[in-house]
mmCIF file of C-alpha atoms and ligand atoms in Angstrom:
data_model
loop_
_atom_site.group_PDB
_atom_site.id
_atom_site.type_symbol
_atom_site.label_atom_id
_atom_site.label_comp_id
_atom_site.label_asym_id
_atom_site.label_seq_id
_atom_site.Cartn_x
_atom_site.Cartn_y
_atom_site.Cartn_z
ATOM 1 C CA UNK A 1 52.807 143.293 80.510
ATOM 2 C CA UNK A 2 50.390 142.765 77.679
ATOM 3 C CA UNK A 3 50.006 144.445 75.216
ATOM 4 C CA UNK A 4 53.670 145.596 75.167
ATOM 5 C CA UNK A 5 54.905 142.115 76.068
ATOM 6 C CA UNK A 6 53.828 139.501 73.583
ATOM 7 C CA UNK A 7 55.305 136.044 74.159
ATOM 8 C CA UNK A 8 54.170 134.931 70.743
ATOM 9 C CA UNK A 9 56.596 137.299 68.951
ATOM 10 C CA UNK A 10 59.470 134.902 69.489
ATOM 11 C CA UNK A 11 57.401 131.877 68.522
ATOM 12 C CA UNK A 12 56.497 133.209 65.102
ATOM 13 C CA UNK A 13 58.589 130.923 62.895
ATOM 14 C CA UNK A 14 60.717 127.847 63.199
ATOM 15 C CA UNK A 15 63.879 129.889 62.687
ATOM 16 C CA UNK A 16 62.851 132.286 65.414
ATOM 17 C CA UNK A 17 62.052 129.426 67.797
ATOM 18 C CA UNK A 18 65.362 127.748 67.019
ATOM 19 C CA UNK A 19 67.205 131.001 67.652
ATOM 20 C CA UNK A 20 65.806 131.465 71.144
ATOM 21 C CA UNK A 21 65.724 127.766 72.100
ATOM 22 C CA UNK A 22 67.355 127.183 75.470
ATOM 23 C CA UNK A 23 68.220 123.505 75.240
ATOM 24 C CA UNK A 24 70.248 121.736 72.590
ATOM 25 C CA UNK A 25 70.753 118.036 72.395
ATOM 26 C CA UNK A 26 72.993 115.995 70.176
ATOM 27 C CA UNK A 27 73.910 112.397 69.559
ATOM 28 C CA UNK A 28 77.272 112.964 71.214
ATOM 29 C CA UNK A 29 75.432 113.515 74.499
ATOM 30 C CA UNK A 30 73.573 110.202 74.421
ATOM 31 C CA UNK A 31 74.910 106.976 75.894
ATOM 32 C CA UNK A 32 73.573 103.650 74.649
ATOM 33 C CA UNK A 33 73.350 100.806 77.193
ATOM 34 C CA UNK A 34 74.437 97.452 75.738
ATOM 35 C CA UNK A 35 73.675 94.028 77.212
ATOM 36 C CA UNK A 36 76.380 91.504 76.445
ATOM 37 C CA UNK A 37 75.542 87.872 77.148
ATOM 38 C CA UNK A 38 78.340 85.354 77.205
ATOM 39 C CA UNK A 39 75.917 82.443 76.918
ATOM 40 C CA UNK A 40 74.494 83.418 73.547
ATOM 41 C CA UNK A 41 75.441 82.597 69.981
ATOM 42 C CA UNK A 42 72.783 84.808 68.387
ATOM 43 C CA UNK A 43 71.221 88.115 69.517
ATOM 44 C CA UNK A 44 68.174 87.545 71.679
ATOM 45 C CA UNK A 45 65.122 89.742 72.197
ATOM 46 C CA UNK A 46 64.327 91.041 75.660
ATOM 47 C CA UNK A 47 60.591 90.488 76.144
ATOM 48 C CA UNK A 48 60.175 93.317 78.619
ATOM 49 C CA UNK A 49 62.111 95.821 76.480
ATOM 50 C CA UNK A 50 60.723 95.794 72.946
ATOM 51 C CA UNK A 51 63.404 96.618 70.411
ATOM 52 C CA UNK A 52 66.358 95.953 72.705
ATOM 53 C CA UNK A 53 68.566 92.893 72.294
ATOM 54 C CA UNK A 54 71.005 90.925 74.355
ATOM 55 C CA UNK A 55 74.069 90.448 72.230
ATOM 56 C CA UNK A 56 76.642 87.670 72.074
ATOM 57 C CA UNK A 57 80.285 88.740 72.104
ATOM 58 C CA UNK A 58 80.510 87.775 68.440
ATOM 59 C CA UNK A 59 77.968 90.429 67.448
ATOM 60 C CA UNK A 60 79.641 93.337 69.228
ATOM 61 C CA UNK A 61 82.122 94.492 66.650
ATOM 62 C CA UNK A 62 79.390 94.958 64.065
ATOM 63 C CA UNK A 63 77.018 96.586 66.547
ATOM 64 C CA UNK A 64 79.615 99.038 67.827
ATOM 65 C CA UNK A 65 80.407 99.926 64.223
ATOM 66 C CA UNK A 66 76.720 100.553 63.582
ATOM 67 C CA UNK A 67 76.396 102.846 66.607
ATOM 68 C CA UNK A 68 79.459 104.768 65.524
ATOM 69 C CA UNK A 69 78.160 105.126 61.981
ATOM 70 C CA UNK A 70 74.939 106.523 63.426
ATOM 71 C CA UNK A 71 76.946 109.229 65.168
ATOM 72 C CA UNK A 72 76.839 107.919 68.715
ATOM 73 C CA UNK A 73 79.986 108.161 70.807
ATOM 74 C CA UNK A 74 79.504 106.177 74.025
ATOM 75 C CA UNK A 75 78.251 102.841 75.269
ATOM 76 C CA UNK A 76 77.459 101.621 78.771
ATOM 77 C CA UNK A 77 78.239 97.917 79.016
ATOM 78 C CA UNK A 78 76.380 95.357 81.114
ATOM 79 C CA UNK A 79 77.472 91.732 81.242
ATOM 80 C CA UNK A 80 75.563 88.500 81.678
ATOM 81 C CA UNK A 81 78.250 85.987 82.715
ATOM 82 C CA UNK A 82 78.484 82.224 82.240
ATOM 83 C CA UNK A 83 78.776 81.549 85.922
ATOM 84 C CA UNK A 84 77.697 83.157 89.178
ATOM 85 C CA UNK A 85 78.881 82.517 92.724
ATOM 86 C CA UNK A 86 78.316 84.072 96.164
ATOM 87 C CA UNK A 87 81.317 86.388 95.779
ATOM 88 C CA UNK A 88 80.684 87.429 92.180
ATOM 89 C CA UNK A 89 84.203 86.417 91.142
ATOM 90 C CA UNK A 90 83.342 86.373 87.424
ATOM 91 C CA UNK A 91 83.078 90.173 87.660
ATOM 92 C CA UNK A 92 86.856 90.511 87.932
ATOM 93 C CA UNK A 93 87.879 87.588 85.760
ATOM 94 C CA UNK A 94 90.301 88.965 83.154
ATOM 95 C CA UNK A 95 88.485 86.710 80.695
ATOM 96 C CA UNK A 96 85.054 87.855 81.923
ATOM 97 C CA UNK A 97 82.273 88.950 79.631
ATOM 98 C CA UNK A 98 82.624 92.695 80.167
ATOM 99 C CA UNK A 99 86.404 92.496 79.947
ATOM 100 C CA UNK A 100 86.088 90.771 76.577
ATOM 101 C CA UNK A 101 83.514 93.327 75.433
ATOM 102 C CA UNK A 102 85.854 96.139 76.486
ATOM 103 C CA UNK A 103 88.700 94.685 74.445
ATOM 104 C CA UNK A 104 86.447 94.429 71.400
ATOM 105 C CA UNK A 105 85.277 98.001 71.882
ATOM 106 C CA UNK A 106 88.823 99.242 72.287
ATOM 107 C CA UNK A 107 90.145 97.399 69.260
ATOM 108 C CA UNK A 108 87.282 97.838 66.835
ATOM 109 C CA UNK A 109 85.855 101.287 67.559
ATOM 110 C CA UNK A 110 86.492 104.768 68.842
ATOM 111 C CA UNK A 111 83.495 104.674 71.152
ATOM 112 C CA UNK A 112 83.905 105.731 74.759
ATOM 113 C CA UNK A 113 83.510 102.512 76.743
ATOM 114 C CA UNK A 114 81.776 102.801 80.089
ATOM 115 C CA UNK A 115 81.603 99.663 82.219
ATOM 116 C CA UNK A 116 78.796 99.445 84.751
ATOM 117 C CA UNK A 117 80.485 98.271 87.922
ATOM 118 C CA UNK A 118 78.340 96.174 90.220
ATOM 119 C CA UNK A 119 78.039 92.666 91.586
ATOM 120 C CA UNK A 120 74.358 91.880 91.064
ATOM 121 C CA UNK A 121 74.824 90.264 87.652
ATOM 122 C CA UNK A 122 77.670 88.129 88.998
ATOM 123 C CA UNK A 123 76.476 86.946 92.401
ATOM 124 C CA UNK A 124 74.188 83.909 92.672
ATOM 125 C CA UNK A 125 72.077 85.788 95.251
ATOM 126 C CA UNK A 126 71.648 88.772 92.926
ATOM 127 C CA UNK A 127 72.655 91.478 95.418
ATOM 128 C CA UNK A 128 74.975 94.337 94.557
ATOM 129 C CA UNK A 129 77.353 93.475 97.401
ATOM 130 C CA UNK A 130 78.743 90.551 99.369
ATOM 131 C CA UNK A 131 76.508 88.865 101.924
ATOM 132 C CA UNK A 132 77.581 88.488 105.536
ATOM 133 C CA UNK A 133 75.189 87.188 108.176
ATOM 134 C CA UNK A 134 72.307 87.474 105.760
ATOM 135 C CA UNK A 135 72.977 91.157 105.041
ATOM 136 C CA UNK A 136 74.691 93.067 102.255
ATOM 137 C CA UNK A 137 78.032 93.993 103.814
ATOM 138 C CA UNK A 138 79.412 97.379 102.880
ATOM 139 C CA UNK A 139 83.122 97.358 103.644
ATOM 140 C CA UNK A 140 84.080 93.905 102.368
ATOM 141 C CA UNK A 141 82.259 94.746 99.135
ATOM 142 C CA UNK A 142 84.486 97.784 98.589
ATOM 143 C CA UNK A 143 87.557 95.641 98.180
ATOM 144 C CA UNK A 144 85.852 93.603 95.478
ATOM 145 C CA UNK A 145 84.722 96.766 93.698
ATOM 146 C CA UNK A 146 88.359 97.875 93.615
ATOM 147 C CA UNK A 147 89.351 94.595 91.954
ATOM 148 C CA UNK A 148 86.585 94.891 89.374
ATOM 149 C CA UNK A 149 87.551 98.492 88.589
ATOM 150 C CA UNK A 150 91.178 97.558 88.030
ATOM 151 C CA UNK A 151 90.209 94.625 85.885
ATOM 152 C CA UNK A 152 87.935 96.802 83.701
ATOM 153 C CA UNK A 153 90.645 99.432 83.387
ATOM 154 C CA UNK A 154 93.132 96.750 82.324
ATOM 155 C CA UNK A 155 90.672 95.615 79.677
ATOM 156 C CA UNK A 156 90.564 99.142 78.271
ATOM 157 C CA UNK A 157 87.565 100.801 79.924
ATOM 158 C CA UNK A 158 87.508 104.568 79.469
ATOM 159 C CA UNK A 159 85.169 104.867 82.441
ATOM 160 C CA UNK A 160 83.873 102.715 85.255
ATOM 161 C CA UNK A 161 80.398 103.410 86.580
ATOM 162 C CA UNK A 162 79.846 102.076 90.096
ATOM 163 C CA UNK A 163 76.128 101.422 90.569
ATOM 164 C CA UNK A 164 76.041 99.374 93.764
ATOM 165 C CA UNK A 165 75.340 102.218 96.212
ATOM 166 C CA UNK A 166 77.836 101.056 98.832
ATOM 167 C CA UNK A 167 79.108 103.858 101.060
ATOM 168 C CA UNK A 168 82.645 104.836 100.162
ATOM 169 C CA UNK A 169 82.616 103.041 96.815
ATOM 170 C CA UNK A 170 83.939 105.954 94.796
ATOM 171 C CA UNK A 171 86.900 106.534 97.122
ATOM 172 C CA UNK A 172 87.691 102.810 97.204
ATOM 173 C CA UNK A 173 87.601 102.562 93.427
ATOM 174 C CA UNK A 174 89.670 105.720 92.914
ATOM 175 C CA UNK A 175 92.379 104.486 95.232
ATOM 176 C CA UNK A 176 92.413 101.001 93.658
ATOM 177 C CA UNK A 177 92.682 102.515 90.177
ATOM 178 C CA UNK A 178 95.413 104.923 91.193
ATOM 179 C CA UNK A 179 97.382 102.213 92.980
ATOM 180 C CA UNK A 180 97.337 100.193 89.759
ATOM 181 C CA UNK A 181 98.423 103.235 87.760
ATOM 182 C CA UNK A 182 95.088 103.813 86.063
ATOM 183 C CA UNK A 183 95.041 107.461 87.003
ATOM 184 C CA UNK A 184 93.159 108.509 83.895
ATOM 185 C CA UNK A 185 90.282 106.069 84.160
ATOM 186 C CA UNK A 186 87.162 108.148 84.662
ATOM 187 C CA UNK A 187 84.642 107.396 87.409
ATOM 188 C CA UNK A 188 81.032 108.029 86.501
ATOM 189 C CA UNK A 189 79.314 107.599 89.849
ATOM 190 C CA UNK A 190 75.711 106.503 90.182
ATOM 191 C CA UNK A 191 75.471 109.020 93.003
ATOM 192 C CA UNK A 192 71.755 109.465 93.583
ATOM 193 C CA UNK A 193 70.413 106.079 92.640
ATOM 194 C CA UNK A 194 66.949 105.373 93.959
ATOM 195 C CA UNK A 195 65.490 102.022 94.861
ATOM 196 C CA UNK A 196 62.992 101.862 92.033
ATOM 197 C CA UNK A 197 60.517 99.463 90.480
ATOM 198 C CA UNK A 198 61.408 101.118 87.205
ATOM 199 C CA UNK A 199 64.430 98.753 87.041
ATOM 200 C CA UNK A 200 62.180 95.713 86.489
ATOM 201 C CA UNK A 201 62.806 95.186 82.770
ATOM 202 C CA UNK A 202 66.548 95.681 83.264
ATOM 203 C CA UNK A 203 66.687 92.966 85.905
ATOM 204 C CA UNK A 204 64.874 90.687 83.530
ATOM 205 C CA UNK A 205 67.354 91.554 80.777
ATOM 206 C CA UNK A 206 70.459 91.271 82.955
ATOM 207 C CA UNK A 207 69.206 88.422 85.155
ATOM 208 C CA UNK A 208 70.057 90.424 88.239
ATOM 209 C CA UNK A 209 66.939 90.239 90.419
ATOM 210 C CA UNK A 210 67.869 89.681 94.077
ATOM 211 C CA UNK A 211 66.939 86.174 95.218
ATOM 212 C CA UNK A 212 65.877 87.365 98.669
ATOM 213 C CA UNK A 213 64.765 90.692 100.102
ATOM 214 C CA UNK A 214 65.267 93.860 98.010
ATOM 215 C CA UNK A 215 67.789 96.661 97.504
ATOM 216 C CA UNK A 216 66.233 99.146 99.927
ATOM 217 C CA UNK A 217 69.050 98.865 102.456
ATOM 218 C CA UNK A 218 71.492 100.373 99.983
ATOM 219 C CA UNK A 219 69.618 102.221 97.243
ATOM 220 C CA UNK A 220 67.849 105.489 98.063
ATOM 221 C CA UNK A 221 64.293 105.914 99.288
ATOM 222 C CA UNK A 222 62.270 107.648 96.584
ATOM 223 C CA UNK A 223 60.517 109.845 99.117
ATOM 224 C CA UNK A 224 63.733 111.803 99.655
ATOM 225 C CA UNK A 225 65.410 114.630 97.803
ATOM 226 C CA UNK A 226 67.812 116.301 100.273
ATOM 227 C CA UNK A 227 69.426 112.911 100.665
ATOM 228 C CA UNK A 228 70.269 112.954 96.947
ATOM 229 C CA UNK A 229 72.231 116.161 97.435
ATOM 230 C CA UNK A 230 74.199 114.568 100.266
ATOM 231 C CA UNK A 231 75.003 111.551 98.094
ATOM 232 C CA UNK A 232 76.282 113.810 95.324
ATOM 233 C CA UNK A 233 78.320 115.881 97.772
ATOM 234 C CA UNK A 234 80.011 112.745 99.120
ATOM 235 C CA UNK A 235 80.795 111.387 95.670
ATOM 236 C CA UNK A 236 82.329 114.724 94.716
ATOM 237 C CA UNK A 237 84.631 114.590 97.712
ATOM 238 C CA UNK A 238 85.457 110.933 97.092
ATOM 239 C CA UNK A 239 86.643 111.757 93.586
ATOM 240 C CA UNK A 240 83.782 111.134 91.158
ATOM 241 C CA UNK A 241 84.500 112.757 87.795
ATOM 242 C CA UNK A 242 80.864 112.603 86.706
ATOM 243 C CA UNK A 243 77.845 112.338 89.004
ATOM 244 C CA UNK A 244 74.519 110.747 88.121
ATOM 245 C CA UNK A 245 70.851 110.857 88.970
ATOM 246 C CA UNK A 246 68.838 107.702 88.308
ATOM 247 C CA UNK A 247 66.021 107.048 87.320
ATOM 248 C CA UNK A 248 65.410 110.005 85.024
ATOM 249 C CA UNK A 249 61.960 111.108 83.992
ATOM 250 C CA UNK A 250 60.223 110.545 87.339
ATOM 251 C CA UNK A 251 63.136 112.327 89.058
ATOM 252 C CA UNK A 252 63.587 115.551 87.137
ATOM 253 C CA UNK A 253 63.123 117.574 90.319
ATOM 254 C CA UNK A 254 66.251 115.854 91.639
ATOM 255 C CA UNK A 255 68.121 116.513 88.396
ATOM 256 C CA UNK A 256 67.348 120.184 88.616
ATOM 257 C CA UNK A 257 68.359 120.422 92.278
ATOM 258 C CA UNK A 258 71.603 118.538 91.700
ATOM 259 C CA UNK A 259 72.333 120.777 88.700
ATOM 260 C CA UNK A 260 72.228 123.782 91.027
ATOM 261 C CA UNK A 261 74.630 122.337 93.574
ATOM 262 C CA UNK A 262 77.315 120.591 91.537
ATOM 263 C CA UNK A 263 79.912 121.961 89.137
ATOM 264 C CA UNK A 264 80.745 118.452 87.948
ATOM 265 C CA UNK A 265 79.298 116.982 84.764
ATOM 266 C CA UNK A 266 75.872 115.516 85.460
ATOM 267 C CA UNK A 267 74.589 112.324 83.872
ATOM 268 C CA UNK A 268 70.976 111.197 83.970
ATOM 269 C CA UNK A 269 69.896 107.591 83.456
ATOM 270 C CA UNK A 270 66.456 107.157 81.961
ATOM 271 C CA UNK A 271 65.931 103.565 83.037
ATOM 272 C CA UNK A 272 64.438 100.429 81.558
ATOM 273 C CA UNK A 273 60.786 100.785 82.588
ATOM 274 C CA UNK A 274 60.764 104.401 81.430
ATOM 275 C CA UNK A 275 61.857 103.067 78.064
ATOM 276 C CA UNK A 276 59.291 100.276 78.052
ATOM 277 C CA UNK A 277 56.412 102.491 79.139
ATOM 278 C CA UNK A 278 57.120 105.073 76.475
ATOM 279 C CA UNK A 279 57.845 102.502 73.810
ATOM 280 C CA UNK A 280 54.554 100.719 74.438
ATOM 281 C CA UNK A 281 52.537 103.930 74.599
ATOM 282 C CA UNK A 282 53.876 105.993 71.701
ATOM 283 C CA UNK A 283 52.134 104.061 68.979
ATOM 284 C CA UNK A 284 48.761 104.509 70.636
ATOM 285 C CA UNK A 285 49.480 108.194 71.173
ATOM 286 C CA UNK A 286 50.042 108.544 67.410
ATOM 287 C CA UNK A 287 53.312 110.436 67.682
ATOM 288 C CA UNK A 288 56.146 107.964 68.086
ATOM 289 C CA UNK A 289 59.185 110.024 67.130
ATOM 290 C CA UNK A 290 57.910 113.245 68.630
ATOM 291 C CA UNK A 291 57.194 111.818 72.060
ATOM 292 C CA UNK A 292 60.535 110.061 72.222
ATOM 293 C CA UNK A 293 62.224 113.314 71.233
ATOM 294 C CA UNK A 294 60.376 115.163 73.999
ATOM 295 C CA UNK A 295 61.354 112.503 76.531
ATOM 296 C CA UNK A 296 65.002 112.918 75.547
ATOM 297 C CA UNK A 297 64.893 116.702 75.834
ATOM 298 C CA UNK A 298 63.371 116.715 79.318
ATOM 299 C CA UNK A 299 66.444 115.639 81.344
ATOM 300 C CA UNK A 300 68.638 118.065 79.393
ATOM 301 C CA UNK A 301 66.230 120.921 80.088
ATOM 302 C CA UNK A 302 66.386 119.942 83.765
ATOM 303 C CA UNK A 303 70.168 120.308 83.681
ATOM 304 C CA UNK A 304 71.730 117.060 82.478
ATOM 305 C CA UNK A 305 74.999 117.170 80.544
ATOM 306 C CA UNK A 306 74.537 113.661 79.187
ATOM 307 C CA UNK A 307 71.791 111.064 79.076
ATOM 308 C CA UNK A 308 71.884 107.298 79.280
ATOM 309 C CA UNK A 309 68.867 106.103 77.334
ATOM 310 C CA UNK A 310 67.763 102.936 75.550
ATOM 311 C CA UNK A 311 66.380 105.292 72.899
ATOM 312 C CA UNK A 312 69.890 106.474 71.959
ATOM 313 C CA UNK A 313 70.081 104.215 68.923
ATOM 314 C CA UNK A 314 66.510 105.059 67.870
ATOM 315 C CA UNK A 315 67.237 108.758 68.242
ATOM 316 C CA UNK A 316 70.411 108.526 66.212
ATOM 317 C CA UNK A 317 68.552 106.635 63.495
ATOM 318 C CA UNK A 318 65.708 109.108 63.309
ATOM 319 C CA UNK A 319 67.112 112.551 63.994
HETATM 320 C C1 LIG B 1 73.016 97.338 88.569
HETATM 321 C C2 LIG B 1 72.192 98.247 87.759
HETATM 322 C C3 LIG B 1 70.788 98.330 87.658
HETATM 323 C C4 LIG B 1 70.503 99.288 86.692
HETATM 324 C C5 LIG B 1 71.724 99.782 86.254
HETATM 325 N N1 LIG B 1 72.755 99.148 86.924
HETATM 326 C C6 LIG B 1 69.727 97.542 88.325
HETATM 327 C C7 LIG B 1 69.483 97.602 89.765
HETATM 328 O O1 LIG B 1 70.069 98.402 90.510
HETATM 329 O O2 LIG B 1 68.685 96.764 90.195
HETATM 330 C C8 LIG B 1 69.123 99.662 86.246
HETATM 331 C C9 LIG B 1 69.018 100.174 84.860
HETATM 332 C C10 LIG B 1 67.683 100.176 84.243
HETATM 333 O O3 LIG B 1 66.634 99.826 84.828
HETATM 334 O O4 LIG B 1 67.655 100.542 83.062
HETATM 335 N N2 LIG B 1 73.107 97.687 89.903
HETATM 336 ZN ZN1 LIG B 2 73.826 96.024 91.274
#
């Protein structure tokens, strides 16, 4: 109690504050999402995500080199394919956009390549699974996810990151990978992925907005938190190597609860609209770098081991 206890003693100087600081972050803990568009010749701005580009395959080698030079270690790849169909077959084309990007990453850099694994960018209807009788069908989708996983592993992916929120997807992918002898391919599972309007700018960037209905029959309801713990528990049993909470900054309560219940590495995904909101507001708030820094610390303080953020490149450039 005051006056024997004085909290300010340990805040006296920068060195003292650094000594007692509880959370450390580093570039090695940040994952940069990269949009690769097969239809482009030149990089193209994403209107809803200021500062983020869609890249043609031809620009990847240089960009990966730049990220590496900045001290980053991992990228999360998203593809925008030439063609879409009801079954999303371009997702497991050995010559598909992500497969090509993975080869480039493998051959030209030492970055950890993480391939987002979903169907929404590859299906003409924009859903994350196959449609049967007007509904997103769980079990037939699992087989396709297995094919995509194997195809990404063949192309050199260090990790696959299933984001479609089908039940049983992690187990299906693990058994497909193992059957094809890719026993060391890591699964980073989007375990607690909420149905969120914060994905708006991403869907614009990746052209993956569903053409009918929404994703509420497979992604989580944002009113729930116990359900997130159940999702994580299931993914652990199914064989996820890394579990994830997504979105990030609006969901730090979930991050901190998941941190308490899992021993597995925990990833947090600070999503596109979180990026856009902060990006658009920081200039007005007169503290661009500082606010971005604070936004990057928050998920780590809540218990994250790694953070997927569109600010990764900015952070690496500025800190
Ligand atoms: C694909 C996928 C999405 C995001 C990551 N993977 C979009 C969605 O589920 O609609 C969102 C990422 C972001 O908003 O930054 N399923
Ligand atoms: Zn999807």
